[in-house]
mmCIF file of C-alpha atoms in Angstrom:
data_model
loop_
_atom_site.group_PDB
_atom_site.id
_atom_site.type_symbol
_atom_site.label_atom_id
_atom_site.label_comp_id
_atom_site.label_asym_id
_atom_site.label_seq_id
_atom_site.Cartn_x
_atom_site.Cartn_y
_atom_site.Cartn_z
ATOM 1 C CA UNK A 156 0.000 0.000 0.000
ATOM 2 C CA UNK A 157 1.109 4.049 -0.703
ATOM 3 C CA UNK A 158 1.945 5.798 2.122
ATOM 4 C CA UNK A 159 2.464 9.240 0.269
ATOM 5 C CA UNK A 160 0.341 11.252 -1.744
ATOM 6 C CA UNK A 161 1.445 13.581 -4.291
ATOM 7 C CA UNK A 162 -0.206 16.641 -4.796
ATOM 8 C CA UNK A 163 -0.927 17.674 -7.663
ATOM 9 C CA UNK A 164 -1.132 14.340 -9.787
ATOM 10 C CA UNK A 165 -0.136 16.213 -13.245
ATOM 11 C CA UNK A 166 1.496 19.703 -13.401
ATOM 12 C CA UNK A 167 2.048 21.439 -16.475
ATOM 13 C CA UNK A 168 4.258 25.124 -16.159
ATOM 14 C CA UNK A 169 6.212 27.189 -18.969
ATOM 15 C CA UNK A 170 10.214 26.879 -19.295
ATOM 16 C CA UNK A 171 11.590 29.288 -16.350
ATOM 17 C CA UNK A 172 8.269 28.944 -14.100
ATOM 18 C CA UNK A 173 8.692 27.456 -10.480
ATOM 19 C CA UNK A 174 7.271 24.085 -9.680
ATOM 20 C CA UNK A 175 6.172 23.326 -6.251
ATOM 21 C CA UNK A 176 4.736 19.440 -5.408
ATOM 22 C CA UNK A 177 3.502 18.280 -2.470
ATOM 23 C CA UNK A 178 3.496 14.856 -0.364
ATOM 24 C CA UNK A 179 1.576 14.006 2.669
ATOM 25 C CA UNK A 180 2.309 10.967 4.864
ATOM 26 C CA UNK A 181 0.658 8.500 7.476
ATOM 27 C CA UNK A 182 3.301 7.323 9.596
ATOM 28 C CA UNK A 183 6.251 8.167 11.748
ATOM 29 C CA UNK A 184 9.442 8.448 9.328
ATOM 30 C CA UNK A 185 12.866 8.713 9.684
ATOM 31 C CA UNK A 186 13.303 10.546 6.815
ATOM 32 C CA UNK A 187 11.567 11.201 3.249
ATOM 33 C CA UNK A 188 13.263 11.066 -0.224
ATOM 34 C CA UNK A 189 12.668 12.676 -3.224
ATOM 35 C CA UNK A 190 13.376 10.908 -6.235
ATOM 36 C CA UNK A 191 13.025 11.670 -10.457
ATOM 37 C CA UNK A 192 11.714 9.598 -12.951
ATOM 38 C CA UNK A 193 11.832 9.814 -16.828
ATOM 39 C CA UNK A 194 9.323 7.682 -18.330
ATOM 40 C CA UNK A 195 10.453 3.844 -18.838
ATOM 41 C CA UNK A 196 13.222 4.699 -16.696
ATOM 42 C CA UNK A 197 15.121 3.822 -13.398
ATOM 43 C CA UNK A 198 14.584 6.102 -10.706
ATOM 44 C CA UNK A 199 17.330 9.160 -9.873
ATOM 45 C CA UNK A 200 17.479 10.108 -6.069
ATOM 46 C CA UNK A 201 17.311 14.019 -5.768
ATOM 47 C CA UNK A 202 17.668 14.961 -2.489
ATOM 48 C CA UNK A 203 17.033 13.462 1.298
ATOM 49 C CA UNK A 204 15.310 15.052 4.370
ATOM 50 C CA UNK A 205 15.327 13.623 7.557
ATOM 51 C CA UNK A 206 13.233 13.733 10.598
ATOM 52 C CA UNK A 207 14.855 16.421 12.047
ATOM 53 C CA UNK A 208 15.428 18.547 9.159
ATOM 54 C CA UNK A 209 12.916 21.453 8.235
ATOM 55 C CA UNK A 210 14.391 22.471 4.842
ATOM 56 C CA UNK A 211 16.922 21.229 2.949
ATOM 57 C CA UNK A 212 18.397 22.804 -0.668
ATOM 58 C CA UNK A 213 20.495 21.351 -3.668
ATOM 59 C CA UNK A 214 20.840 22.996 -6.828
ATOM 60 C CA UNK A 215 17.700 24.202 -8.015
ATOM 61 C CA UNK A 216 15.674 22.135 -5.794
ATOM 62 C CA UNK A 217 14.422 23.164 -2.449
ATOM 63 C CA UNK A 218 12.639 20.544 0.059
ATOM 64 C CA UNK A 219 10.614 21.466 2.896
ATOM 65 C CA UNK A 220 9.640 19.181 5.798
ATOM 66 C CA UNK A 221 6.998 19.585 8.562
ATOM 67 C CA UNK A 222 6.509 16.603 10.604
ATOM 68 C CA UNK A 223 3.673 17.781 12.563
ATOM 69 C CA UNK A 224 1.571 18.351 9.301
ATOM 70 C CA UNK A 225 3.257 14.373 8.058
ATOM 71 C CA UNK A 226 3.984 16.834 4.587
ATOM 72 C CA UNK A 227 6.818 17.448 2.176
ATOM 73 C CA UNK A 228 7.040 20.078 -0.703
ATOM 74 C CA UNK A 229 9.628 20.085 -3.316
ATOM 75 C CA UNK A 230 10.307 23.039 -5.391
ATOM 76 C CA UNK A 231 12.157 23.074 -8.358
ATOM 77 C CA UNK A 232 12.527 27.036 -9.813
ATOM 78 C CA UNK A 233 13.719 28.235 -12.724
ATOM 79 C CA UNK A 234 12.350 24.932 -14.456
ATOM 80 C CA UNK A 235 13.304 23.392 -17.544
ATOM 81 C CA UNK A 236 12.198 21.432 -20.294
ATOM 82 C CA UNK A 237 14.743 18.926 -18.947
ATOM 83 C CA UNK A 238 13.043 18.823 -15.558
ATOM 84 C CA UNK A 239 9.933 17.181 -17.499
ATOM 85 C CA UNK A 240 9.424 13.732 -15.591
ATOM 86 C CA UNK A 241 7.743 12.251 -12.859
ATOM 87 C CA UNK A 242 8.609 12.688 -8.934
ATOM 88 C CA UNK A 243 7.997 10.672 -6.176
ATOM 89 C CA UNK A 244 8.267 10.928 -2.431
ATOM 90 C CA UNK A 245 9.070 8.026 -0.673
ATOM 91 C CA UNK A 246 9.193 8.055 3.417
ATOM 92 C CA UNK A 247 11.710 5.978 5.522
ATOM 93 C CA UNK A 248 10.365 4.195 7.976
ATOM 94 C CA UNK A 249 12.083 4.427 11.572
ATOM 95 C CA UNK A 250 12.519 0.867 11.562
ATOM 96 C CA UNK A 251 14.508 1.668 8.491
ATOM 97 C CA UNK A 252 13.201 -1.131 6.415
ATOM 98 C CA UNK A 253 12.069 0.167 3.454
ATOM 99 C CA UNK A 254 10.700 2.731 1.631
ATOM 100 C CA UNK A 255 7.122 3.429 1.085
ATOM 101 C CA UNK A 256 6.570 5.566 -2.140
ATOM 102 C CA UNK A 257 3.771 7.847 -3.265
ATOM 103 C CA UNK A 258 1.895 7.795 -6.674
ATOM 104 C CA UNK A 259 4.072 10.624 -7.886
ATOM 105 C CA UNK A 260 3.573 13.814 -9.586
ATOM 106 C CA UNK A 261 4.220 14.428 -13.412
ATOM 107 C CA UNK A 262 5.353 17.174 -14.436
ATOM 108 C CA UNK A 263 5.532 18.969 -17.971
ATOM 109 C CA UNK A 264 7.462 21.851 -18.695
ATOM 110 C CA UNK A 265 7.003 23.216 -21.814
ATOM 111 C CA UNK A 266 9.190 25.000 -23.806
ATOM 112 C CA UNK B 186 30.138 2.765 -14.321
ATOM 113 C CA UNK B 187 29.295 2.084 -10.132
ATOM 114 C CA UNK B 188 25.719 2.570 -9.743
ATOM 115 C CA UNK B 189 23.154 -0.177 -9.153
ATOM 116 C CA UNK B 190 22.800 -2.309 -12.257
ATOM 117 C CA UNK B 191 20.277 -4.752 -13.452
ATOM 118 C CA UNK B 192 20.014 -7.542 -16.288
ATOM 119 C CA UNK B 193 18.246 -7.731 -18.617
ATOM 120 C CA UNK B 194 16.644 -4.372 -19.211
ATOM 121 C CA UNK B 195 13.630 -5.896 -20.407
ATOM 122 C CA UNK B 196 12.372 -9.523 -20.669
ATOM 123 C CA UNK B 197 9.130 -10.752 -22.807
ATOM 124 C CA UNK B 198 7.503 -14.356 -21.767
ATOM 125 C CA UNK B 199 5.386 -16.802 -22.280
ATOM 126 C CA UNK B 200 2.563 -17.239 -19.573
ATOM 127 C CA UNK B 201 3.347 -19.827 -17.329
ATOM 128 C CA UNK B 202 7.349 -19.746 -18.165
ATOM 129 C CA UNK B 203 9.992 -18.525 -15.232
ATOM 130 C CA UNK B 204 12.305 -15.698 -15.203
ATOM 131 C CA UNK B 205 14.996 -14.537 -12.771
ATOM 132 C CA UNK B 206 16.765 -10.701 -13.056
ATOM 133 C CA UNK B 207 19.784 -9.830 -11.465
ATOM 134 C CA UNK B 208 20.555 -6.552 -9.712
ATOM 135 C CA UNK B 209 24.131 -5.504 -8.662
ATOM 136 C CA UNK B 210 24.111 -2.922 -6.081
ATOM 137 C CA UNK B 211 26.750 -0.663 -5.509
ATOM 138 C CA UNK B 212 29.624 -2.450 -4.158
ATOM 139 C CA UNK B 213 29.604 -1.331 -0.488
ATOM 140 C CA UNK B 214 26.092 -1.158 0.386
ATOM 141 C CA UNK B 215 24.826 -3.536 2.468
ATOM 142 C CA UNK B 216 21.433 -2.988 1.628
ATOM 143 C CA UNK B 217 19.530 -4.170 -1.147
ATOM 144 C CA UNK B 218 15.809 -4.103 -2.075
ATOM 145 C CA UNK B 219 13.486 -5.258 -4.386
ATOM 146 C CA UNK B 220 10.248 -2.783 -5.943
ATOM 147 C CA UNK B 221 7.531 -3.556 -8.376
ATOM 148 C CA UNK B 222 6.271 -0.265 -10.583
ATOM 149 C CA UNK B 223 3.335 -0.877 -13.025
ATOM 150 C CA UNK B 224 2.272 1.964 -14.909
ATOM 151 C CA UNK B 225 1.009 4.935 -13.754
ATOM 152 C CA UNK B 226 1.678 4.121 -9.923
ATOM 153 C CA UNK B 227 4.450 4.582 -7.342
ATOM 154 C CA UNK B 228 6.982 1.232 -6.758
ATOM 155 C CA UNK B 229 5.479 -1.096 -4.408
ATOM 156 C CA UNK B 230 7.920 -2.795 -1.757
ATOM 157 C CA UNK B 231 8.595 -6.524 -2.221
ATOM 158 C CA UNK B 232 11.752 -7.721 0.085
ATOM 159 C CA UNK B 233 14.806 -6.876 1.091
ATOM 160 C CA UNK B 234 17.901 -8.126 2.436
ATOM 161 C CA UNK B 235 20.583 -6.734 4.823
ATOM 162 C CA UNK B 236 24.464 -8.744 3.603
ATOM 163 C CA UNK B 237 22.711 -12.168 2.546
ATOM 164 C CA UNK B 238 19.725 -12.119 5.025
ATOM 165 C CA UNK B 239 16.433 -11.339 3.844
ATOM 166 C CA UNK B 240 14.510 -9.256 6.160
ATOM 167 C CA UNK B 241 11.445 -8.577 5.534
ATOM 168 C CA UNK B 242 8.852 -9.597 2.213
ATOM 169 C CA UNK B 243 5.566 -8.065 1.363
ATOM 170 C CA UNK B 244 2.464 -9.997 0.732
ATOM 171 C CA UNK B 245 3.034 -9.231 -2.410
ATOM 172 C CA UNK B 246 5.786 -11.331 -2.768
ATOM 173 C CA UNK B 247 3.905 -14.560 -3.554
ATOM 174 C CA UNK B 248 4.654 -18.099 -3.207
ATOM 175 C CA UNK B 249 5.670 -17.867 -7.270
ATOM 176 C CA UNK B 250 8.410 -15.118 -6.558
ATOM 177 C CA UNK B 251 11.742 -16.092 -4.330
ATOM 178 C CA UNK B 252 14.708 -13.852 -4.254
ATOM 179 C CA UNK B 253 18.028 -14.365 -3.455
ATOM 180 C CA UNK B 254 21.544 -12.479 -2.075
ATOM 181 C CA UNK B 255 23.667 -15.447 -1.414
ATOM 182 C CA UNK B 256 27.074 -13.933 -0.676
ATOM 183 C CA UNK B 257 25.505 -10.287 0.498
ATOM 184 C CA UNK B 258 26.598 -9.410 -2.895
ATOM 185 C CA UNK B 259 24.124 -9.257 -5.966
ATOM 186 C CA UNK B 260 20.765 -10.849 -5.823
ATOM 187 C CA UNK B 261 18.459 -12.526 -8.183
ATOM 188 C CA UNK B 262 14.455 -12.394 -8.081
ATOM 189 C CA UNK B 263 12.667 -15.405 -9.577
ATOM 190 C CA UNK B 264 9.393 -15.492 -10.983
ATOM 191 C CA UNK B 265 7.719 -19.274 -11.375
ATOM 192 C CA UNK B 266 4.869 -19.451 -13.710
ATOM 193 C CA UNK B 267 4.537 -15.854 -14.700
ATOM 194 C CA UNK B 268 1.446 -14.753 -15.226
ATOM 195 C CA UNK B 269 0.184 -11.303 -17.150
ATOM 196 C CA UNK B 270 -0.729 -9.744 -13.831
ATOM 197 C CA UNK B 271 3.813 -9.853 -13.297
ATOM 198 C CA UNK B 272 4.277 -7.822 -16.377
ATOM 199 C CA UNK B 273 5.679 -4.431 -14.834
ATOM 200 C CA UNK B 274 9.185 -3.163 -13.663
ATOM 201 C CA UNK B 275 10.847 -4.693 -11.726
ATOM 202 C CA UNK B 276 13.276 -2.351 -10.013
ATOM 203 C CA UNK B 277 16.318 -2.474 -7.489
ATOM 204 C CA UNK B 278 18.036 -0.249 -5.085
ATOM 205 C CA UNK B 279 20.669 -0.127 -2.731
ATOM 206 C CA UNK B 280 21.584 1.697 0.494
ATOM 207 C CA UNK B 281 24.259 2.090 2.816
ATOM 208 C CA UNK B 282 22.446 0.869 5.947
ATOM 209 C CA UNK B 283 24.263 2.015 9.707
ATOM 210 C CA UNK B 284 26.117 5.517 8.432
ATOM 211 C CA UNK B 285 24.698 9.349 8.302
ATOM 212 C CA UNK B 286 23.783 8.963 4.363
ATOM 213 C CA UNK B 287 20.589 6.541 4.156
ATOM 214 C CA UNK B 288 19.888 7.616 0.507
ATOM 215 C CA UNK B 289 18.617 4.660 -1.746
ATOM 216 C CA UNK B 290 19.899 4.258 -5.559
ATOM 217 C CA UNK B 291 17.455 2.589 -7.756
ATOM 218 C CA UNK B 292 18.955 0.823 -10.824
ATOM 219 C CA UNK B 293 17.048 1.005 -14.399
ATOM 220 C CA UNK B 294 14.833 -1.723 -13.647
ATOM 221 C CA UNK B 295 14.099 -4.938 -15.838
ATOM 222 C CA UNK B 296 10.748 -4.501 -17.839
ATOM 223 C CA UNK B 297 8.897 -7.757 -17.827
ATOM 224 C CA UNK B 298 5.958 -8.465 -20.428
ATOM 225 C CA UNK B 299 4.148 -12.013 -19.639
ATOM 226 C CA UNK B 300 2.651 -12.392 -22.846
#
């Protein structure tokens, strides 16, 4: 079963626009991942937040975590055409066993 | 290249036939897990293994699949009489479990079409 949920389910911004998704979660984590996917493709790990982190940046990418809310958003500004693909959260249990992914959000950036 | 790799990239069968995929993590993770992603949705957990011991499997994981890490080194996942409802990707990731970076890298998966 999902334990994230990605809001919105499809996105579609112009070239240079910001992006902002959001993921809400169920359980206690340890910490929540984002991760990129290009369609038929393996998935590319963006960036890690744990527990105890409120907001985390790399690149172009900015996560925010709240725990008591059990939400995550990821921003991407400045997008590109490149950044077209789908993104998943996916929450680390404390147990650390596994991770529990969300349906994902795509997003389209159009040129 | 020293990411997570898997073989073969995709696999077409017959109903009823058996396939196995192999995943190579990267070399000094001690994690490894196995995900199921059919279209459209997020991957779904099926087992994973800390060095050769398998931890934990989802009901998912049904009598017809079995996986494998036998030296804590790459694993295999068997599928007995495939059925269409197994066509999807089959992906694998590795962690570093026990250290400050937790992060999980996903190889490019192993599309399998039960035909």
């Amino acid at each position: 079963s999902q334990q994230g949920e990605e809001d919105p389910q499809a996105l579609s911004i112009q070239e240079g626009e910001n992006a902002t998704m959001n993921c809400s979660y169920k359980t206690s984590i340890n910490n929540l991942q984002w991760y990129r996917q290009n369609s038929g493709r393996g998935l590319v790990h963006l960036i890690l937040i744990r527990s105890n982190e409120r907001e985390k940046h790399s690149g172009r990418l900015r996560v925010t975590l709240d725990t008591s809310k059990k939400s995550s958003s990821l921003l991407i500004t400045a997008s590109r055409a490149a950044d077209t693909a789908s993104y998943f959260c996916a929450t680390g249990e404390t147990s650390g066993s596994r991770l529990t992914f969300g349906e994902g959000t795509q997003l389209t950036v159009n040129p | 290249d020293t990411g997570v790799s898997q073989d073969p990239r995709h696999k077409i069968t017959k109903r009823g036939q058996n396939v196995t995929f192999r995943c190579d993590p990267i070399s000094e993770h001690n994690r490894l897990y196995w995900y199921r992603q059919t279209l459209g949705q997020g991957p779904e957990f099926l087992t994973y293994f800390q060095n050769e011991a398998q931890l934990e499997k989802s009901r998912l994981l049904s009598d017809r699949f079995s996986a494998e890490r036998p030296k804590g080194s790459f694993s295999t996942l068997e599928i007995q009489r495939t059925e269409q409802g197994d066509s999807a990707m089959y992906l694998c990731a590795s962690s570093l479990w026990g250290t400050a970076n937790t992060e999980a890298f996903f190889g490019q998966g192993t599309r399998l079409t039960v035909v």
